[in-house]
Every structure is written in structure tokens, then in C-alpha cells.
């Protein structure tokens, strides 16, 4: 069954739009200099101007876009010799290459969604920390978000390894 990347692509666009709305909502109420880096105890140890922070957000969105949509395109365009994949001769054989690339498109789009959700949660925590006095990151919420994201990445990775470790669809 061929994978379909339309749903995760639509979810990604929805999340990116949500991130825009999130940034817009907070931009008007943020101080000119934001607390943007926090130590293990949640205490601020790094600062950026509002414009620097929002440029960083755009750069991180670009990284998400590259991971979610650029890597699968590269896999589809590169010669087999440049691709590191278990059983690549089988999975990238001409009769299966299109289906394999479609699977990668869907899976990397979902990965991009997971990464974008994590970044949106972190942004929310940073924005909330900048509204609090004293400015302090909610480490419990950050730890939960980080563990959830790492679990997602672990499951995502295991699924890829299991799929391509065997020789059959």
C-alpha cells in the first residue's frame, strides 16, 4: 500500500500557521529583550532581542521544512550508491523505488510535524517565561515536552528500521 504524504503535509502547514499565530499573539506583549536561554534550574542565562528571536524562529521553521520535505526529495533524486538504507538494493529497485520514496515522504513529513509541535511548545514556554516575574522557564513542562519528543523520535526511528530491515512490503 503506497504511503500518502498529503495528510502530514496538511498537518505541517496547519502547525506552521499556528506558529505564526502564536508568534503574532505574543509579539505585541513581549519585552524588547527576551529571555531565551535557561539553565537547568530554569533561571535565565541568555538573552536576545525580539527581532533576533523571531529570526531564529523562521530559521528553525526552515530546518523543519528541510527535514520534512527536503530529505525525501533528496532520497528520490540521489543514486542508490549515495543512500544509506538497509537492503537498499531491494527497496530502491526500480519497481519499488517510487513506493519507497512515497513512504519516506510521508514519514519525514510526520517527523517534521513532531519537531514543529515540540518547537511550538518550547516557544510557548519561552513566551510564558518572559511574562513571569522573575523570568523563569517551567522546567517540568519542558522536561515533559522533551521526553515526549524523544519518545516520538524513538518510535519513528524503530518503525523505519523495522520496515527496511526486512525484505517485503
Backbone as a printed PyTorch tensor [residue, N CA C, xyz], in Angstrom:
tensor([[[ 0.8390, -1.1790,  0.0000],
         [ 0.0000,  0.0000,  0.0000],
         [ 0.8890,  1.2490,  0.0000]],

        [[ 0.7740,  2.0910, -1.0040],
         [ 1.6250,  3.2800, -1.0680],
         [ 1.2850,  4.2720,  0.0510]],

        [[ 2.3240,  4.8970,  0.5660],
         [ 2.1320,  5.8980,  1.6180],
         [ 1.6380,  7.2000,  0.9850]],

        [[ 0.8580,  7.9540,  1.7420],
         [ 0.3380,  9.2160,  1.2560],
         [ 0.8470, 10.3200,  2.1680]],

        [[ 1.5130, 11.3060,  1.5870],
         [ 2.0780, 12.3930,  2.3910],
         [ 1.1660, 13.6120,  2.4370]],

        [[-0.0230, 13.5250,  1.8830],
         [-0.9180, 14.6900,  1.8700],
         [-1.3690, 15.0730,  3.2850]],

        [[-1.7840, 14.0970,  4.0780],
         [-2.2550, 14.4120,  5.4310],
         [-1.1490, 15.0240,  6.2880]],

        [[ 0.0280, 14.3870,  6.3990],
         [ 1.0540, 15.0240,  7.2310],
         [ 1.5120, 16.3700,  6.6710]],

        [[ 1.4770, 16.5350,  5.3620],
         [ 1.8410, 17.8290,  4.7820],
         [ 0.8300, 18.8910,  5.1840]],

        [[-0.4580, 18.5360,  5.1540],
         [-1.5020, 19.4740,  5.5700],
         [-1.3780, 19.7940,  7.0540]],

        [[-1.0810, 18.7800,  7.8680],
         [-0.8960, 18.9990,  9.3040],
         [ 0.2910, 19.9330,  9.5300]],

        [[ 1.3600, 19.7520,  8.7710],
         [ 2.5450, 20.6080,  8.8910],
         [ 2.1760, 22.0620,  8.5910]],

        [[ 1.4410, 22.2800,  7.4970],
         [ 1.0220, 23.6450,  7.1360],
         [ 0.1540, 24.2390,  8.2460]],

        [[-0.7630, 23.4410,  8.7750],
         [-1.6220, 23.8860,  9.8750],
         [-0.7760, 24.2820, 11.0890]],

        [[ 0.2110, 23.4510, 11.4330],
         [ 1.0810, 23.7440, 12.5740],
         [ 1.9120, 25.0000, 12.3330]],

        [[ 2.4350, 25.1600, 11.1190],
         [ 3.2270, 26.3500, 10.7910],
         [ 2.3660, 27.6050, 10.9140]],

        [[ 1.1230, 27.5300, 10.4480],
         [ 0.2050, 28.6550, 10.5890],
         [-0.0880, 28.9230, 12.0660]],

        [[-0.2510, 27.8610, 12.8280],
         [-0.4460, 28.0100, 14.2700],
         [ 0.7440, 28.6900, 14.9240]],

        [[ 1.9410, 28.3560, 14.4670],
         [ 3.1490, 29.0010, 14.9890],
         [ 3.1850, 30.4800, 14.6490]],

        [[ 2.7390, 30.8120, 13.4450],
         [ 2.6530, 32.2260, 13.0600],
         [ 1.6860, 32.9650, 13.9820]],

        [[ 0.5260, 32.3600, 14.2150],
         [-0.4600, 32.9880, 15.1050],
         [ 0.0740, 33.1050, 16.5240]],

        [[ 0.7900, 32.0840, 16.9690],
         [ 1.3910, 32.1050, 18.3040],
         [ 2.3750, 33.2680, 18.4200]],

        [[ 3.2560, 33.4030, 17.4280],
         [ 4.2550, 34.4720, 17.4510],
         [ 3.5860, 35.8420, 17.3770]],

        [[ 2.5730, 35.9380, 16.5670],
         [ 1.8570, 37.2110, 16.4150],
         [ 1.1700, 37.6070, 17.7300]],

        [[ 0.5970, 36.6040, 18.3830],
         [-0.1060, 36.8510, 19.6480],
         [ 0.8530, 37.3810, 20.7100]],

        [[ 2.0580, 36.8440, 20.7530],
         [ 2.9980, 37.2330, 21.7940],
         [ 3.8680, 38.4260, 21.4180]],

        [[ 4.0400, 38.6910, 20.1280],
         [ 4.9600, 39.7500, 19.6890],
         [ 4.6140, 41.1030, 20.2940]],

        [[ 3.3410, 41.4120, 20.3750],
         [ 2.9270, 42.7200, 20.8790],
         [ 3.1570, 42.8790, 22.3840]],

        [[ 3.2350, 41.7730, 23.0960],
         [ 3.3470, 41.8610, 24.5570],
         [ 4.7330, 41.5050, 25.0890]],

        [[ 5.6500, 41.1410, 24.2040],
         [ 6.9830, 40.7600, 24.6450],
         [ 7.8370, 41.9900, 24.9170]],

        [[ 8.7420, 41.8860, 25.8760],
         [ 9.6840, 42.9920, 26.1040],
         [10.6630, 43.0880, 24.9290]],

        [[11.3350, 44.2160, 24.7750],
         [12.2800, 44.3740, 23.6510],
         [13.4140, 43.3480, 23.6770]],

        [[13.8190, 42.9480, 24.8680],
         [14.8570, 41.9210, 25.0190],
         [14.2190, 40.7380, 25.7440]],

        [[14.3270, 39.5640, 25.1180],
         [13.6760, 38.3600, 25.6450],
         [14.6760, 37.4520, 26.3370]],

        [[14.2270, 36.8160, 27.3980],
         [14.9760, 35.7160, 27.9890],
         [14.7670, 34.5210, 27.0600]],

        [[15.8410, 33.9970, 26.5030],
         [15.6990, 32.9300, 25.5080],
         [16.5000, 31.6710, 25.8180]],

        [[17.3170, 31.7190, 26.8140],
         [18.0850, 30.5260, 27.1830],
         [18.0310, 30.4120, 28.6990]],

        [[17.8260, 29.1800, 29.1410],
         [17.6080, 28.9590, 30.5610],
         [18.4950, 27.8160, 31.0340]],

        [[19.0120, 27.9330, 32.2410],
         [19.8230, 26.8760, 32.8230],
         [18.9630, 25.7240, 33.3050]],

        [[19.6110, 24.7220, 33.8550],
         [18.9210, 23.5190, 34.3200],
         [17.8730, 23.8190, 35.3800]],

        [[18.0510, 24.8760, 36.1330],
         [17.0820, 25.2290, 37.1790],
         [15.9660, 26.1210, 36.6450]],

        [[16.0340, 26.4770, 35.3590],
         [15.0180, 27.3420, 34.7760],
         [15.3560, 28.8140, 34.8390]],

        [[16.5070, 29.1500, 35.4290],
         [16.9290, 30.5460, 35.5540],
         [17.5090, 31.0180, 34.2180]],

        [[17.2030, 32.2570, 33.8680],
         [17.6560, 32.8390, 32.6030],
         [19.1760, 32.9650, 32.5930]],

        [[19.7890, 32.5280, 31.4790],
         [21.2190, 32.7540, 31.3010],
         [21.5720, 33.1650, 29.8700]],

        [[20.5530, 33.5680, 29.1030],
         [20.7950, 34.0560, 27.7530],
         [19.6420, 34.9220, 27.2790]],

        [[19.9810, 35.9540, 26.4960],
         [19.0030, 36.9470, 26.0720],
         [19.1250, 37.1940, 24.5760]],

        [[18.0230, 37.6040, 23.9520],
         [18.0160, 38.0190, 22.5480],
         [17.0120, 39.1490, 22.3950]],

        [[17.2460, 39.9610, 21.3750],
         [16.2330, 40.9660, 21.0630],
         [15.0360, 40.2440, 20.4520]],

        [[13.9120, 40.9360, 20.4440],
         [12.7030, 40.3640, 19.8480],
         [12.9580, 39.9660, 18.3960]],

        [[13.5890, 40.8400, 17.6460],
         [13.8190, 40.5360, 16.2200],
         [14.7690, 39.3510, 16.0600]],

        [[15.7950, 39.2500, 16.8820],
         [16.6950, 38.0900, 16.8070],
         [15.9350, 36.8010, 17.0900]],

        [[15.0590, 36.8410, 18.0820],
         [14.3050, 35.6410, 18.4370],
         [13.3720, 35.2260, 17.3070]],

        [[12.6860, 36.1790, 16.6960],
         [11.7520, 35.8340, 15.6320],
         [12.4800, 35.3970, 14.3610]],

        [[13.6910, 35.9260, 14.1190],
         [14.5140, 35.4250, 13.0110],
         [14.9030, 33.9730, 13.2900]],

        [[15.2670, 33.6860, 14.5280],
         [15.5930, 32.3090, 14.9080],
         [14.3990, 31.3900, 14.6810]],

        [[13.2040, 31.8490, 15.0130],
         [12.0000, 31.0430, 14.7690],
         [11.8360, 30.7210, 13.2860]],

        [[12.0790, 31.6990, 12.4280],
         [11.9580, 31.4850, 10.9780],
         [13.0260, 30.4920, 10.5090]],

        [[14.2350, 30.6220, 11.0330],
         [15.3160, 29.6880, 10.6640],
         [14.9420, 28.2650, 11.1000]],

        [[14.4070, 28.1150, 12.3000],
         [14.0100, 26.7930, 12.7800],
         [12.8560, 26.2190, 11.9570]],

        [[11.9440, 27.0620, 11.5140],
         [10.8960, 26.6070, 10.6130],
         [11.5110, 26.1130,  9.3040]],

        [[12.5300, 26.8230,  8.8190],
         [13.2430, 26.3820,  7.6140],
         [13.9020, 25.0230,  7.8100]],

        [[14.4790, 24.8000,  8.9850],
         [15.0860, 23.4950,  9.2910],
         [14.0040, 22.4110,  9.2780]],

        [[12.8660, 22.7040,  9.8810],
         [11.7480, 21.7450,  9.8760],
         [11.3180, 21.4370,  8.4430]],

        [[11.2090, 22.4720,  7.6240],
         [10.8300, 22.2810,  6.2160],
         [11.8550, 21.4160,  5.4810]],

        [[13.1210, 21.6920,  5.7100],
         [14.1800, 20.9260,  5.0610],
         [14.1270, 19.4590,  5.4710]],

        [[13.9920, 19.1980,  6.7580],
         [13.9110, 17.8150,  7.2380],
         [12.6570, 17.1180,  6.7250]],

        [[11.5280, 17.8080,  6.7960],
         [10.2530, 17.1890,  6.4530],
         [10.0900, 16.9580,  4.9570]],

        [[10.5780, 17.8810,  4.1510],
         [10.2840, 17.7970,  2.7220],
         [11.5200, 17.7430,  1.8320]],

        [[12.6570, 18.2210,  2.3220],
         [13.8800, 18.2090,  1.5150],
         [14.5570, 16.8520,  1.4750]],

        [[14.6570, 16.1950,  2.6150],
         [15.3490, 14.8940,  2.6690],
         [14.6660, 13.8500,  1.7860]],

        [[13.3440, 13.7170,  1.8290],
         [12.7160, 12.7260,  0.9460],
         [12.9470, 13.0250, -0.5420]],

        [[12.9810, 14.3080, -0.8840],
         [13.2540, 14.6680, -2.2820],
         [14.6820, 14.2740, -2.6690]],

        [[15.6090, 14.4710, -1.7340],
         [16.9850, 14.0470, -1.9810],
         [17.0690, 12.5360, -2.1760]],

        [[16.3770, 11.8000, -1.3120],
         [16.3820, 10.3340, -1.4260],
         [15.8440,  9.9140, -2.7880]],

        [[14.8190, 10.6120, -3.2540],
         [14.2420, 10.2940, -4.5540],
         [15.1480, 10.6290, -5.7160]],

        [[16.0390, 11.6050, -5.5210],
         [16.8870, 12.0650, -6.6200],
         [18.2890, 11.4570, -6.6240]],

        [[18.7730, 11.0290, -5.4740],
         [20.1510, 10.5340, -5.3780],
         [20.2950,  9.1350, -5.9810]],

        [[21.4750,  8.8370, -6.4820],
         [21.7240,  7.4590, -6.9150],
         [21.7770,  6.5320, -5.6990]],

        [[21.4560,  5.2730, -5.9240],
         [21.4070,  4.2860, -4.8350],
         [22.7250,  4.2280, -4.0680]],

        [[23.8350,  4.4110, -4.7410],
         [25.1430,  4.3080, -4.0870],
         [25.3350,  5.3570, -2.9960]],

        [[24.6050,  6.4520, -3.0450],
         [24.7530,  7.5180, -2.0500],
         [23.7240,  7.4470, -0.9220]],

        [[22.8670,  6.4370, -0.9410],
         [21.8170,  6.3080,  0.0670],
         [22.1820,  5.1950,  1.0350]],

        [[22.1110,  5.5030,  2.3310],
         [22.3930,  4.5200,  3.3700],
         [21.0550,  3.9930,  3.8920]],

        [[20.7180,  2.7890,  3.5030],
         [19.4320,  2.1900,  3.8480],
         [19.6120,  0.6770,  3.8960]],

        [[19.1130,  0.0180,  4.9380],
         [19.2000, -1.4440,  4.9570],
         [18.4900, -2.0280,  3.7270]],

        [[19.0970, -3.0260,  3.1350],
         [18.5100, -3.7130,  1.9710],
         [18.1580, -2.7400,  0.8490]],

        [[19.0250, -1.7550,  0.6340],
         [18.6980, -0.6950, -0.3150],
         [18.5360, -1.1970, -1.7430]],

        [[19.2340, -2.2670, -2.0960],
         [19.0760, -2.7890, -3.4610],
         [17.6470, -3.2730, -3.6790]],

        [[17.0650, -3.8610, -2.6410],
         [15.6810, -4.3270, -2.7290],
         [14.7170, -3.1380, -2.7210]],

        [[14.8350, -2.2680, -1.7010],
         [13.8700, -1.1900, -1.5020],
         [13.9630, -0.0990, -2.5590]],

        [[15.1280,  0.0580, -3.1550],
         [15.2870,  1.1050, -4.1670],
         [15.3830,  0.5420, -5.5800]],

        [[15.0280, -0.7350, -5.7370],
         [14.9530, -1.3220, -7.0830],
         [13.9050, -0.5370, -7.8760]],

        [[14.0630, -0.4460, -9.1810],
         [13.1450,  0.3700, -9.9890],
         [11.6650,  0.0800, -9.7420]],

        [[11.3020, -1.1700, -9.5180],
         [ 9.8830, -1.4990, -9.3180],
         [ 9.3530, -1.0980, -7.9400]],

        [[10.2580, -0.7750, -6.9760],
         [ 9.8310, -0.3860, -5.6300],
         [10.2680,  1.0250, -5.2360]],

        [[11.1040,  1.6370, -6.0200],
         [11.6720,  2.9360, -5.6270],
         [10.5860,  3.9900, -5.3990]],

        [[ 9.6270,  4.0790, -6.2720],
         [ 8.5790,  5.0930, -6.1300],
         [ 7.7900,  4.9050, -4.8280]],

        [[ 7.4540,  3.6650, -4.5110],
         [ 6.7280,  3.3910, -3.2730],
         [ 7.5940,  3.6850, -2.0490]],

        [[ 8.8770,  3.3590, -2.1210],
         [ 9.8000,  3.6270, -1.0180],
         [ 9.9390,  5.1290, -0.7970]],

        [[10.0890,  5.8800, -1.8680],
         [10.2130,  7.3380, -1.7500],
         [ 8.9100,  7.9300, -1.2130]],

        [[ 7.7710,  7.4150, -1.6440],
         [ 6.4800,  7.8860, -1.1280],
         [ 6.3810,  7.6230,  0.3760]],

        [[ 6.8690,  6.4590,  0.8110],
         [ 6.8770,  6.1420,  2.2390],
         [ 7.7430,  7.1450,  2.9950]],

        [[ 8.9350,  7.4280,  2.4550],
         [ 9.8190,  8.4150,  3.0870],
         [ 9.1700,  9.7940,  3.1340]],

        [[ 8.5030, 10.1760,  2.0620],
         [ 7.8340, 11.4940,  2.0560],
         [ 6.8280, 11.5880,  3.1920]],

        [[ 6.0240, 10.5540,  3.3650],
         [ 5.0240, 10.5720,  4.4330],
         [ 5.6930, 10.5560,  5.8080]],

        [[ 6.6840,  9.6870,  5.9890],
         [ 7.3120,  9.5530,  7.3040],
         [ 8.1030, 10.7990,  7.6980]],

        [[ 8.8320, 11.3880,  6.7620],
         [ 9.5810, 12.5990,  7.0860],
         [ 8.6410, 13.7840,  7.3020]],

        [[ 7.5100, 13.8170,  6.6070],
         [ 6.5280, 14.8720,  6.8600],
         [ 5.9850, 14.7340,  8.2810]],

        [[ 5.7080, 13.4920,  8.7100],
         [ 5.2650, 13.2880, 10.1000],
         [ 6.3630, 13.6770, 11.0920]],

        [[ 7.6190, 13.3540, 10.7520],
         [ 8.7200, 13.7490, 11.6240],
         [ 8.7560, 15.2710, 11.7510]],

        [[ 8.6140, 15.9690, 10.6150],
         [ 8.5930, 17.4330, 10.6510],
         [ 7.4690, 17.9600, 11.5130]],

        [[ 6.3160, 17.2980, 11.4760],
         [ 5.1860, 17.6990, 12.3310],
         [ 5.5520, 17.5460, 13.8000]],

        [[ 6.1640, 16.4260, 14.1430],
         [ 6.5630, 16.1990, 15.5380],
         [ 7.5690, 17.2270, 16.0090]],

        [[ 8.5450, 17.5280, 15.1630],
         [ 9.5530, 18.5310, 15.5160],
         [ 8.9100, 19.9060, 15.6540]],

        [[ 8.0110, 20.2240, 14.7580],
         [ 7.3450, 21.5230, 14.8170],
         [ 6.4820, 21.6460, 16.0750]],

        [[ 5.7840, 20.5940, 16.4500],
         [ 4.9980, 20.6220, 17.6950],
         [ 5.9290, 20.8820, 18.8820]],

        [[ 7.0540, 20.1750, 18.9190],
         [ 7.9970, 20.3760, 20.0110],
         [ 8.4740, 21.8280, 20.0530]],

        [[ 8.8320, 22.3830, 18.9050],
         [ 9.3080, 23.7720, 18.8720],
         [ 8.2120, 24.7560, 19.2740]],

        [[ 6.9770, 24.4790, 18.8890],
         [ 5.8710, 25.3560, 19.2920],
         [ 5.6490, 25.3120, 20.8070]],

        [[ 5.7890, 24.1350, 21.3830],
         [ 5.6580, 24.0170, 22.8460],
         [ 6.7810, 24.7860, 23.5320]],

        [[ 7.9990, 24.6460, 23.0270],
         [ 9.1290, 25.3770, 23.6140],
         [ 8.9140, 26.8810, 23.4780]],

        [[ 8.4450, 27.3290, 22.3080],
         [ 8.1590, 28.7580, 22.1380],
         [ 7.1360, 29.2270, 23.1610]],

        [[ 6.0960, 28.4420, 23.3380],
         [ 5.0560, 28.8050, 24.3160],
         [ 5.6680, 28.9440, 25.7070]],

        [[ 6.5430, 28.0060, 26.0670],
         [ 7.1930, 28.0690, 27.3820],
         [ 8.0920, 29.3000, 27.5030]],

        [[ 8.8110, 29.6250, 26.4360],
         [ 9.6770, 30.8150, 26.4510],
         [ 8.8250, 32.0790, 26.5740]],

        [[ 7.7380, 32.1360, 25.8140],
         [ 6.8620, 33.3090, 25.8960],
         [ 6.2850, 33.4560, 27.3050]],

        [[ 5.8410, 32.3530, 27.8830],
         [ 5.2860, 32.4050, 29.2440],
         [ 6.3560, 32.8090, 30.2600]],

        [[ 7.5730, 32.3160, 30.0600],
         [ 8.6670, 32.6850, 30.9630],
         [ 8.9440, 34.1780, 30.9020]],

        [[ 8.7620, 34.7740, 29.7350],
         [ 9.0060, 36.2110, 29.5920],
         [ 7.8740, 37.0580, 30.1500]],

        [[ 6.7480, 36.4500, 30.4380],
         [ 5.6510, 37.1600, 31.0840],
         [ 5.6850, 36.9980, 32.6000]],

        [[ 6.4940, 36.0900, 33.0740],
         [ 6.5650, 35.8270, 34.5150],
         [ 7.6250, 36.7120, 35.1650]],

        [[ 7.4330, 36.9770, 36.4230],
         [ 8.4440, 37.6880, 37.1960],
         [ 8.7220, 36.8830, 38.4530]],

        [[ 9.9150, 36.4490, 38.7010],
         [11.0650, 36.5960, 37.8150],
         [10.9170, 35.6960, 36.5880]],

        [[11.6590, 36.0460, 35.5550],
         [11.6020, 35.2570, 34.3250],
         [12.2390, 33.9010, 34.5880]],

        [[11.4310, 32.8680, 34.4010],
         [11.8880, 31.5200, 34.7070],
         [11.1350, 30.5360, 33.8190]],

        [[11.8620, 29.5720, 33.2520],
         [11.2670, 28.5410, 32.4030],
         [10.6090, 27.4650, 33.2670]],

        [[ 9.4580, 26.9990, 32.8490],
         [ 8.7830, 25.8950, 33.5270],
         [ 9.5030, 24.5980, 33.1400]],

        [[10.4540, 24.2040, 33.9610],
         [11.2790, 23.0290, 33.6400],
         [10.4830, 21.7430, 33.5980]],

        [[ 9.4460, 21.6300, 34.3960],
         [ 8.6320, 20.4130, 34.3780],
         [ 7.9560, 20.2630, 33.0210]],

        [[ 7.3380, 21.3390, 32.5550],
         [ 6.6790, 21.2940, 31.2420],
         [ 7.6980, 21.0440, 30.1350]],

        [[ 8.8740, 21.6740, 30.2380],
         [ 9.9160, 21.4570, 29.2310],
         [10.3710, 19.9960, 29.2390]],

        [[10.5880, 19.4340, 30.4060],
         [11.0280, 18.0440, 30.5050],
         [ 9.9850, 17.0950, 29.9140]],

        [[ 8.7160, 17.3440, 30.1810],
         [ 7.6450, 16.5110, 29.6200],
         [ 7.6550, 16.6090, 28.0950]],

        [[ 7.7750, 17.8320, 27.5750],
         [ 7.8030, 18.0240, 26.1230],
         [ 9.0120, 17.3290, 25.5060]],

        [[10.1620, 17.4490, 26.1450],
         [11.3820, 16.8330, 25.6240],
         [11.2780, 15.3120, 25.6320]],

        [[10.8120, 14.7470, 26.7220],
         [10.6620, 13.2840, 26.8120],
         [ 9.6510, 12.7900, 25.7760]],

        [[ 8.5540, 13.5160, 25.6190],
         [ 7.5470, 13.1330, 24.6230],
         [ 8.1330, 13.1790, 23.2160]],

        [[ 8.8920, 14.2270, 22.9170],
         [ 9.5010, 14.3360, 21.5930],
         [10.5360, 13.2290, 21.3740]],

        [[11.3640, 12.9700, 22.3550],
         [12.3710, 11.9120, 22.2150],
         [11.7120, 10.5410, 22.0680]],

        [[10.6190, 10.3060, 22.7730],
         [ 9.8740,  9.0450, 22.6090],
         [ 9.3260,  8.9540, 21.1900]],

        [[ 8.7860, 10.0520, 20.6950],
         [ 8.2700, 10.1020, 19.3150],
         [ 9.3770,  9.7760, 18.3190]],

        [[10.5360, 10.3980, 18.4990],
         [11.6690, 10.1460, 17.6000],
         [12.1030,  8.6870, 17.6990]],

        [[12.1220,  8.1280, 18.9050],
         [12.4920,  6.7210, 19.0820],
         [11.5360,  5.7900, 18.3570]],

        [[10.2490,  6.0090, 18.5350],
         [ 9.2450,  5.1780, 17.8580],
         [ 9.3390,  5.3450, 16.3500]],

        [[ 9.4980,  6.5670, 15.8940],
         [ 9.6240,  6.8690, 14.4590],
         [10.8320,  6.1210, 13.8750]],

        [[11.9440,  6.1600, 14.5930],
         [13.1710,  5.5010, 14.1260],
         [13.0110,  3.9880, 14.0940]],

        [[12.4520,  3.4240, 15.1380],
         [12.2460,  1.9680, 15.1970],
         [11.3490,  1.5160, 14.0390]],

        [[10.2960,  2.2680, 13.7660],
         [ 9.4060,  1.9230, 12.6480],
         [10.1770,  1.8980, 11.3220]],

        [[11.0460,  2.8850, 11.1060],
         [11.8270,  2.9080,  9.8630],
         [12.7770,  1.7210,  9.7920]],

        [[13.4720,  1.4770, 10.8850],
         [14.4350,  0.3690, 10.9010],
         [13.7180, -0.9620, 10.6630]],

        [[12.6080, -1.1780, 11.3410],
         [11.8690, -2.4380, 11.1650],
         [11.3680, -2.5920,  9.7310]],

        [[10.8630, -1.5280,  9.1700],
         [10.3440, -1.6110,  7.7920],
         [11.4310, -1.9940,  6.8050]],

        [[12.5800, -1.3630,  6.8940],
         [13.6060, -1.5780,  5.8790],
         [14.5820, -2.6940,  6.2300]],

        [[14.4830, -3.2510,  7.4120],
         [15.3500, -4.3770,  7.7780],
         [14.8780, -5.6840,  7.1560]],

        [[13.6060, -5.7360,  6.8220],
         [13.0920, -6.9610,  6.1980],
         [12.8860, -6.7260,  4.7030]],

        [[12.8540, -7.7850,  3.9840],
         [12.6890, -7.6920,  2.5280],
         [11.2790, -8.1480,  2.1750]],

        [[10.3430, -7.2020,  2.2940],
         [ 8.9660, -7.3830,  1.8580],
         [ 8.2110, -6.1230,  2.2480]],

        [[ 7.1390, -5.8240,  1.5450],
         [ 6.3870, -4.5880,  1.8010],
         [ 5.4780, -4.7750,  2.9470]]])
